[in-house]
Coordinates of C-alpha atoms in Angstrom, one line a residue:
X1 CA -4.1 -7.4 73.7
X2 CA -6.5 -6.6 70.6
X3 CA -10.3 -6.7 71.4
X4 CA -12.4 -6.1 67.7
X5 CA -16.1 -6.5 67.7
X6 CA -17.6 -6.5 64.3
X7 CA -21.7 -6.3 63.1
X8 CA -22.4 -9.1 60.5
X9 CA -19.5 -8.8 58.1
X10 CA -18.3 -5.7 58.0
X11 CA -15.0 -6.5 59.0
X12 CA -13.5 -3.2 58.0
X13 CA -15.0 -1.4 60.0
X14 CA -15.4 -2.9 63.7
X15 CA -17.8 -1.3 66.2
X16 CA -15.5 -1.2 68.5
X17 CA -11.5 -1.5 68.5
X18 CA -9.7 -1.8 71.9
X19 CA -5.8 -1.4 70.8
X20 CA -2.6 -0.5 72.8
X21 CA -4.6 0.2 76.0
X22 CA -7.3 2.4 74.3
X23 CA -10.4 2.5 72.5
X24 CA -9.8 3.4 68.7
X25 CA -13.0 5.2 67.0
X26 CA -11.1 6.3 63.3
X27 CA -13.1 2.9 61.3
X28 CA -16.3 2.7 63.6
X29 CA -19.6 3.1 61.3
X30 CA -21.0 6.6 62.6
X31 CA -24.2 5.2 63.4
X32 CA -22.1 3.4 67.1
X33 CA -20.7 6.5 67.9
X34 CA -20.9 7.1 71.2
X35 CA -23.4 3.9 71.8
X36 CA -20.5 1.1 72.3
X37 CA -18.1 0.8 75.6
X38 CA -16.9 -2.3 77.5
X39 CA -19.3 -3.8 79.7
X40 CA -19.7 -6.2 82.5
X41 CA -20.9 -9.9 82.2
X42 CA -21.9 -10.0 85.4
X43 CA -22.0 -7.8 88.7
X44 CA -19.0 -9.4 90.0
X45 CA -16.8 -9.0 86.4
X46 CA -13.0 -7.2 86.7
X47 CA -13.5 -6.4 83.6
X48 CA -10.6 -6.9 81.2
X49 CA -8.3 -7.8 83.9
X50 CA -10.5 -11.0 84.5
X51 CA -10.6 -11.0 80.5
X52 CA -14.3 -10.3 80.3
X53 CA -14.6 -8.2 76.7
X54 CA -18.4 -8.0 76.8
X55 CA -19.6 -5.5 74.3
X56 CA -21.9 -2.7 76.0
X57 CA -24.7 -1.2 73.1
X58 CA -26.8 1.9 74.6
X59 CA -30.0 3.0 72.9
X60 CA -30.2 0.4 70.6
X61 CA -32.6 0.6 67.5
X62 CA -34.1 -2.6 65.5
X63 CA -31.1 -1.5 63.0
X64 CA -28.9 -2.9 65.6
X65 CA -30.3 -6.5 65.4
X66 CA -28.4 -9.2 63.9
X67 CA -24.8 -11.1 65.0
X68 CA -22.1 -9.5 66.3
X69 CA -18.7 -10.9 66.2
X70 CA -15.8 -10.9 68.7
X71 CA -11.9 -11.1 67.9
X72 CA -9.3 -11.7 70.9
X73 CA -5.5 -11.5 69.9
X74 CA -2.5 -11.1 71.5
X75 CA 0.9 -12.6 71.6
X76 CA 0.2 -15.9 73.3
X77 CA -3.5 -16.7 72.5
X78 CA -6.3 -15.6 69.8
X79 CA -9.9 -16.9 69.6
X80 CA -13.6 -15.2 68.6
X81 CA -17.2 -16.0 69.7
X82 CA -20.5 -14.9 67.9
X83 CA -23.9 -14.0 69.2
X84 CA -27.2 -12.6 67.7
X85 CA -28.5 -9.9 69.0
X86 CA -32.0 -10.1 69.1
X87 CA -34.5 -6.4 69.4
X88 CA -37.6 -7.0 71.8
X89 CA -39.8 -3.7 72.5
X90 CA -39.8 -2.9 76.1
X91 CA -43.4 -3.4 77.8
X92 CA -43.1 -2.0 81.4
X93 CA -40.5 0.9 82.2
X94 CA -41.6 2.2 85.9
X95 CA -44.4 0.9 85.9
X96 CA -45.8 2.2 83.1
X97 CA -47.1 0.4 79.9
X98 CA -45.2 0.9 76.0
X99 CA -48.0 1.2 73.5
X100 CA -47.6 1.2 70.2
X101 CA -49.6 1.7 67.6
X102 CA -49.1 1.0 63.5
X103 CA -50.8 1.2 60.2
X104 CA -49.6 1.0 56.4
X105 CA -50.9 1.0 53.2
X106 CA -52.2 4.9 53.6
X107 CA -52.1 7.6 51.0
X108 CA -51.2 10.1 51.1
X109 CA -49.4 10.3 54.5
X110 CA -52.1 9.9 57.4
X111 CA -52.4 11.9 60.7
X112 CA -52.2 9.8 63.8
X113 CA -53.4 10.9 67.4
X114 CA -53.7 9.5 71.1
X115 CA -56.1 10.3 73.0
X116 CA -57.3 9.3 76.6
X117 CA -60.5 9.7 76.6
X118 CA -60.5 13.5 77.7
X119 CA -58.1 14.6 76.2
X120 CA -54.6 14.1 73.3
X121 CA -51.7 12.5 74.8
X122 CA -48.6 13.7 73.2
X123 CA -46.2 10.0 72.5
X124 CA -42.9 9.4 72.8
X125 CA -41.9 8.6 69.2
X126 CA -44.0 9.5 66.0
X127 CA -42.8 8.3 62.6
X128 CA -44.0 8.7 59.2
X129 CA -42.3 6.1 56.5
X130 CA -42.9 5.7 52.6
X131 CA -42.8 2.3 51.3
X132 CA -41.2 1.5 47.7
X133 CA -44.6 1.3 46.3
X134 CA -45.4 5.3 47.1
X135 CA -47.8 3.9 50.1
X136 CA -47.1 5.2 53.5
X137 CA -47.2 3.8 56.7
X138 CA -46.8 5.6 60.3
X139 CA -46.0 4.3 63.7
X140 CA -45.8 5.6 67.4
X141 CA -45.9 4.6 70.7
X142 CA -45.9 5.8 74.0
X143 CA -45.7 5.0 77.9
X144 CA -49.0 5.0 80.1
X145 CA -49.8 4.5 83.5
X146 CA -51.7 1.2 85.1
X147 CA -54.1 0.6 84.2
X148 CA -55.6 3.0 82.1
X149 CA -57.6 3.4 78.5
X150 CA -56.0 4.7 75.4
X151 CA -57.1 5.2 72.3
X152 CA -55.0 5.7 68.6
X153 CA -56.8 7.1 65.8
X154 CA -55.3 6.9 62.5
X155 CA -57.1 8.4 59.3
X156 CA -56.5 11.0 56.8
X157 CA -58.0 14.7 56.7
X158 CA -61.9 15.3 56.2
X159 CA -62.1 11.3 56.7
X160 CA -63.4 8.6 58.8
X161 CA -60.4 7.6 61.2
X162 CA -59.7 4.0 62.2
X163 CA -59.5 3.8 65.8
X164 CA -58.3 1.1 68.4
X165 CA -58.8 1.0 72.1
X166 CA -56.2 0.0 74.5
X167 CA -56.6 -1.1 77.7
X168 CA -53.6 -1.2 79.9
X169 CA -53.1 -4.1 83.1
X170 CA -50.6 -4.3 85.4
X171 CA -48.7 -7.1 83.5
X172 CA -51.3 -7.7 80.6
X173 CA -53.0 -5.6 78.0
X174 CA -55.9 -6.5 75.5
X175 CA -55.9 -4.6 72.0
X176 CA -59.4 -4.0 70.9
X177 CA -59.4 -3.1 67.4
X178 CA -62.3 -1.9 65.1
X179 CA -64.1 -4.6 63.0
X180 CA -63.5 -2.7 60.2
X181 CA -59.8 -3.0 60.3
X182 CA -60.0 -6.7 61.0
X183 CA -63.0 -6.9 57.9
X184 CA -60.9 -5.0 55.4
X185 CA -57.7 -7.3 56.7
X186 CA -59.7 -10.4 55.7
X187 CA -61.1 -8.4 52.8
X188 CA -57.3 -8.8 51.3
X189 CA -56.2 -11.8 52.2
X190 CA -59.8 -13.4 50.5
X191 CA -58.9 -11.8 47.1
X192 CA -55.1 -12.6 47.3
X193 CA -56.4 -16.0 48.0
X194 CA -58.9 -16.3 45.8
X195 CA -58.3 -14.5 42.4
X196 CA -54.5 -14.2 42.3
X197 CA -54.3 -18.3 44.0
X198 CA -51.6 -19.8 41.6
X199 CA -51.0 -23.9 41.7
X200 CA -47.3 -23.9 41.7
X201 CA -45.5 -26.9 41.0
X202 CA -41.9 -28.3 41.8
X203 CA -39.1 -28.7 39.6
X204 CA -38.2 -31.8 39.9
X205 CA -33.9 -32.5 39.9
X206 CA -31.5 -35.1 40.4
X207 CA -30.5 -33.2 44.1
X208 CA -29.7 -36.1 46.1
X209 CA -30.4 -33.9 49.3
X210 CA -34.0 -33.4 49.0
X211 CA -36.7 -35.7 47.7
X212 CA -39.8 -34.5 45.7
X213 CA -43.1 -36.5 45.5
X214 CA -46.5 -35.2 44.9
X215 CA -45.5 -31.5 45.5
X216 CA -44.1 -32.1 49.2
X217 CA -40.8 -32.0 49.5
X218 CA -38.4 -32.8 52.4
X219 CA -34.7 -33.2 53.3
X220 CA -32.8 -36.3 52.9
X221 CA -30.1 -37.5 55.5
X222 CA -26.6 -37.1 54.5
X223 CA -25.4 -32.8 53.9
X224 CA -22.1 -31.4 53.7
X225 CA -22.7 -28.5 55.4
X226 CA -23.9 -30.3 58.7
X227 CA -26.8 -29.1 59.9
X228 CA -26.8 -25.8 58.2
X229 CA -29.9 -24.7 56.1
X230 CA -28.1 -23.9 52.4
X231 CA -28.7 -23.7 49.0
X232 CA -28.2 -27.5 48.8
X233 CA -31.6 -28.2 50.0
X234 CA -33.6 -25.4 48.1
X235 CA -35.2 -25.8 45.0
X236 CA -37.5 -23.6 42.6
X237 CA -41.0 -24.3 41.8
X238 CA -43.2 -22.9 38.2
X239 CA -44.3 -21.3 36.6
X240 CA -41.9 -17.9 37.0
X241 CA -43.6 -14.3 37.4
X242 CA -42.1 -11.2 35.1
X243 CA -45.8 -9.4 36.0
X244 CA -49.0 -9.5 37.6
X245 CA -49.9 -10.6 41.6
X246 CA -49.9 -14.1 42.7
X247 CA -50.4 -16.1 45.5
X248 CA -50.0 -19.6 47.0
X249 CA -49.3 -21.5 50.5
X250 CA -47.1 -24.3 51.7
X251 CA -48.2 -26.3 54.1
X252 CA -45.4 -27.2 57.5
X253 CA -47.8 -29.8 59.2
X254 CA -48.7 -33.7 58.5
X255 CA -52.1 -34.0 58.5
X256 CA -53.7 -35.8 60.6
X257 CA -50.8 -35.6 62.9
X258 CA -51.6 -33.5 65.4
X259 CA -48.3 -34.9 68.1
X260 CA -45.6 -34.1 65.1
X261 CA -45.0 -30.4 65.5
X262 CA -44.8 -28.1 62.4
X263 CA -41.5 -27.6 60.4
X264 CA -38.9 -25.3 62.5
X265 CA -36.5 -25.2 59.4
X266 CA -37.5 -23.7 56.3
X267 CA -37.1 -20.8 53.5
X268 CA -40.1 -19.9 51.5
X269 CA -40.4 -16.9 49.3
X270 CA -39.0 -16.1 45.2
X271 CA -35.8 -16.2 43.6
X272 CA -34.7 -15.5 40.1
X273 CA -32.4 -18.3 40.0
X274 CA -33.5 -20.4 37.8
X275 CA -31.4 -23.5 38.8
X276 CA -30.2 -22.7 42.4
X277 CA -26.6 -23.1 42.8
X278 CA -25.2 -26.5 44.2
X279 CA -23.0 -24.3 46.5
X280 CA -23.3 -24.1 49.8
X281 CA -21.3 -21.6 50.6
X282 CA -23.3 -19.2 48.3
X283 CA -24.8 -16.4 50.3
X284 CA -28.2 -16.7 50.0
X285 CA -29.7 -13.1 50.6
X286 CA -31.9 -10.8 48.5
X287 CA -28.5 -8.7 47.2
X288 CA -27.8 -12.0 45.2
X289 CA -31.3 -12.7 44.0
X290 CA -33.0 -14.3 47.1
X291 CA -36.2 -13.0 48.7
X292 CA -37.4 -15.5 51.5
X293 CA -38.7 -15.8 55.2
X294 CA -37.1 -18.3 56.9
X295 CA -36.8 -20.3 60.2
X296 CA -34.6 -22.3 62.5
X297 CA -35.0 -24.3 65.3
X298 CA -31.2 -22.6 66.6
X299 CA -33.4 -19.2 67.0
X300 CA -37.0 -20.8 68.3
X301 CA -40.0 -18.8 67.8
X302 CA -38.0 -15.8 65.5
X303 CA -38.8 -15.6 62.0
X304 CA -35.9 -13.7 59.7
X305 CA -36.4 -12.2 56.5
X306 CA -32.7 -12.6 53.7
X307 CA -32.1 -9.1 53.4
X308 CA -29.3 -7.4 54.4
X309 CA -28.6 -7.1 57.5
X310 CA -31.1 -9.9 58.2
X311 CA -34.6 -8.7 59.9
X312 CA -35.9 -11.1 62.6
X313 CA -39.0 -10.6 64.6
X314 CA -40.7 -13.3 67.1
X315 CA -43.9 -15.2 66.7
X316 CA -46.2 -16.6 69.5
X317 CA -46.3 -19.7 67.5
X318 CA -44.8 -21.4 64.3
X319 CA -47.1 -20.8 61.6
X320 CA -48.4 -24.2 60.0
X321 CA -49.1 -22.8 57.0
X322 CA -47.6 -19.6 55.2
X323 CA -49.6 -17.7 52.2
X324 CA -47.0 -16.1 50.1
X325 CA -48.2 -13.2 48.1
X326 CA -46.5 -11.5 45.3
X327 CA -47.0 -8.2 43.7
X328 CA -44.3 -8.1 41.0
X329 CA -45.5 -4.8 39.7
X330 CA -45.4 -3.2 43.2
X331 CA -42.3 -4.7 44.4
X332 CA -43.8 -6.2 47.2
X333 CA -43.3 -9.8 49.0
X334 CA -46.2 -10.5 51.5
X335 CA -45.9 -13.5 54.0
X336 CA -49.0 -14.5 55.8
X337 CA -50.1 -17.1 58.5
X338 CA -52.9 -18.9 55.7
X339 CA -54.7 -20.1 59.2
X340 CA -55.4 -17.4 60.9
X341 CA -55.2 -14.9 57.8
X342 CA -52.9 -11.9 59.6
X343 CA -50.1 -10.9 57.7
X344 CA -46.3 -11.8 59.2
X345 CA -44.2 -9.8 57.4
X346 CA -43.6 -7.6 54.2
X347 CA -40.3 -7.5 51.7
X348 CA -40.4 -4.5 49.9
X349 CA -37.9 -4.9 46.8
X350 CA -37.6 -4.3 43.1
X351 CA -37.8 -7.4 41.2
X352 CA -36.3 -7.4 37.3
X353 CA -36.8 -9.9 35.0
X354 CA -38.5 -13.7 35.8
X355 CA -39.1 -14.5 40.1
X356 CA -39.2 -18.2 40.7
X357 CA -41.1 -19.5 43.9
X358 CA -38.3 -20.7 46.5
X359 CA -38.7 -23.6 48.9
X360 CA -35.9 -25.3 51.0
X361 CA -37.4 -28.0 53.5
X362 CA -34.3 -26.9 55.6
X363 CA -32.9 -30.2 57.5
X364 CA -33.8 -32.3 60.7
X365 CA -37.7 -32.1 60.7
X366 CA -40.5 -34.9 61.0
X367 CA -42.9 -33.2 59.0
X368 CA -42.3 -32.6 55.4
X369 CA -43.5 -28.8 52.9
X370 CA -46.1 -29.3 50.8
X371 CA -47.0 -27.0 48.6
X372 CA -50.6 -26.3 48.3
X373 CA -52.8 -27.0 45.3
X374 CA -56.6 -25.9 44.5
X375 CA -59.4 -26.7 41.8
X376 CA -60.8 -24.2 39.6
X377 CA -64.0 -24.5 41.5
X378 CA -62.4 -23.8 44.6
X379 CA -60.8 -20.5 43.4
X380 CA -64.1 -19.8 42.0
X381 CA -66.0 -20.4 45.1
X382 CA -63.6 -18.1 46.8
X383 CA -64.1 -15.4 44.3
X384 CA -68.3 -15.7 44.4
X385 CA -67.3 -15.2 48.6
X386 CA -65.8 -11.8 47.8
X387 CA -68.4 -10.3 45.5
X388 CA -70.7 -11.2 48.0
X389 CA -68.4 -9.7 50.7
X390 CA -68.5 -6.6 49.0
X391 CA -72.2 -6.6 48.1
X392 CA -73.2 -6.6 51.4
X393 CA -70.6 -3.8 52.6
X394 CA -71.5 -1.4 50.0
X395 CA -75.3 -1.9 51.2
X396 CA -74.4 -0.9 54.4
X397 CA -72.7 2.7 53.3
X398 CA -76.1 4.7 54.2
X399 CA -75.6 3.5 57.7
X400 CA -72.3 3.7 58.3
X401 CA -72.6 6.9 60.2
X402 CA -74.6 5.5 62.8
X403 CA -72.0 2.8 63.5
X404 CA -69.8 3.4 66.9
X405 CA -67.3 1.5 68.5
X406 CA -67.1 -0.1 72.1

């Protein structure tokens, strides 16, 4: 018997190979080494007498995330089965709490520190990272006891740190954050909104699997590809970007329609297709020009971004609304929830020549994508907000050092 378990499609080099009676290491990718054995499926398994081939992964990284592939041959039978493996942070480990704490956008590289009140705390993990666009972000976490109070100060030297309190419950914790995180957050989001707001428009096409009406656009009924989201239901909107920011939002809800839940399969982002290809078979992912976040009611409340290896991460709740914001020049792709104005995720790439928007109504749902549009007095009115936002902070700068926390 042959036993081959392969990550994504990297079928040349499996994680594991069981052949003639032994486990054969000469084409695993040096990142399993060591990390991959046969496990048990359940307490009571024999193992590969009973044929249970169950694939064991130790110390397992968000690199690890993503489907995993099984191949069974020998001389009488063959078959395979696919999973997706899933990365979820552990919250309790004996008893104790996993904190973490993050921040981007910093230059240059920031100094993080815990503290509990008293005295520093040394954390488990401390990592310093440096985006495409020369920013850098840091992140760390460690394990406390509960309950207790924690705090993690970020800043950078001869500065005024950002801090956030942490206070840890048997089963629950709340995250206080300081008001000036949240204020500069929303700060952000008001001028991407505002000044960079674009009023995109759909191409309109003869695809027979979508219809298009009033910028909303949603899936028709028949698809060759069954109920798989493809490039057969995508289609580009205008104007393309070679420069500049730009921002707009698409809407997952029907108004008014508060029992009809929001859109569970979708891809929004850029492409620089200009006319997406009538294949579905094409692989969709940003190595061939695609830069999107997507979802799919196969993996409920997990959002996955097209690179590769795809990045998933859960959500509490399907956003009804996404704000997609583009910074051509810094190679960034932001993706926010437009309700509640906090960011989901960030694509860092390097885009050349003209980005078109992306939408794909994916297939199945009641409730249609619309793409947003907004007056010139609108984006005005948003604009006149942000002056005045910024007015009032910079009247506050003699008093600053007098404000404290709780």
């Amino acid at each position: 018997m042959e036993v081959n378990w392969f990550y994504q499609d990297q079928f040349d080099a499996p994680v594991m190979l069981y052949k003639d009676k032994t486990l054969n290491s000469v084409s695993q990718p040096a990142s399993y080494t060591g990390r991959v054995s046969f496990g048990q499926k359940e307490a009571s398994s024999g193992g590969l007498t009973d044929g249970d081939v169950s694939l064991k992964l130790v110390n397992v990284t968000l690199a690890d995330a993503g489907k995993y592939t099984c191949y069974v041959s020998s001389e009488k039978h063959h078959d395979k089965a696919s999973l997706n493996l899933i990365v979820t942070p552990v919250i309790m480990e004996n008893n104790k709490v996993n904190v973490s704490c993050e921040s981007d956008g910093w230059y240059p590289k920031p100094k993080l520190q815990w503290s509990d009140g008293s005295s520093a705390l040394t954390p488990k993990a401390l990592v310093h990272s440096t985006a495409s666009t020369g920013l850098a972000s840091v992140h760390s976490w460690l394990l406390v006891s509960s309950p207790s109070t924690v705090s993690c100060t970020v800043g950078l030297s001869g500065q005024e740190a950002l801090e956030g309190r942490m206070l840890a419950g048997w089963v629950l914790f709340a995250v206080a954050l300081v008001a000036l995180v949240a204020l500069l957050g929303f700060l952000f989001f008001t001028k991407s909104r505002g000044t960079y707001f674009s009023n995109v428009q759909l191409v309109n096409s003869d695809n027979k699997f979508i219809t298009i009406k009033n910028n909303i656009l949603r899936d028709n009924v028949d698809f060759p590809a069954g109920d798989k989201v493809t490039c057969l239901t995508a289609v580009t909107g205008t104007p393309g970007f070679s420069s500049g920011k730009h921002y707009w939002e698409v809407s997952l809800v029907i108004n008014g329609a508060a029992a009809v839940p929001p859109k569970q399969s979708w891809w929004i982002g850029v492409t620089n297709k200009s006319v997406i290809p009538k294949d579905y078979k094409h692989s969709s992912i940003a190595d061939n020009g695609f830069w999107f976040l997507s979802s799919s009611p196969d993996n409920a409340g997990v959002l996955q971004f097209s690179s590769n290896p795809p990045t998933c991460f859960y959500v509490s709740a399907l956003p009804r609304k996404i704000g997609v914001f583009l910074d051509y020049d810094g190679g960034t792709l932001q993706f926010y929830n437009a309700e509640n104005r906090r960011r989901l995720g960030f694509f860092p790439t390097k885009f050349s020549g003209e980005v078109f928007p992306l939408f794909n109504p994916g297939t199945g749902d009641r409730a249609p994508m619309e793409i947003m549009q907004r007056s010139q007095d609108a984006i005005s009115m948003f604009i006149c907000v942000l002056h005045l936002i910024k007015l009032y902070l910079i009247s506050l700068k003699p008093e600053q050092e007098h404000l404290q926390t709780n």
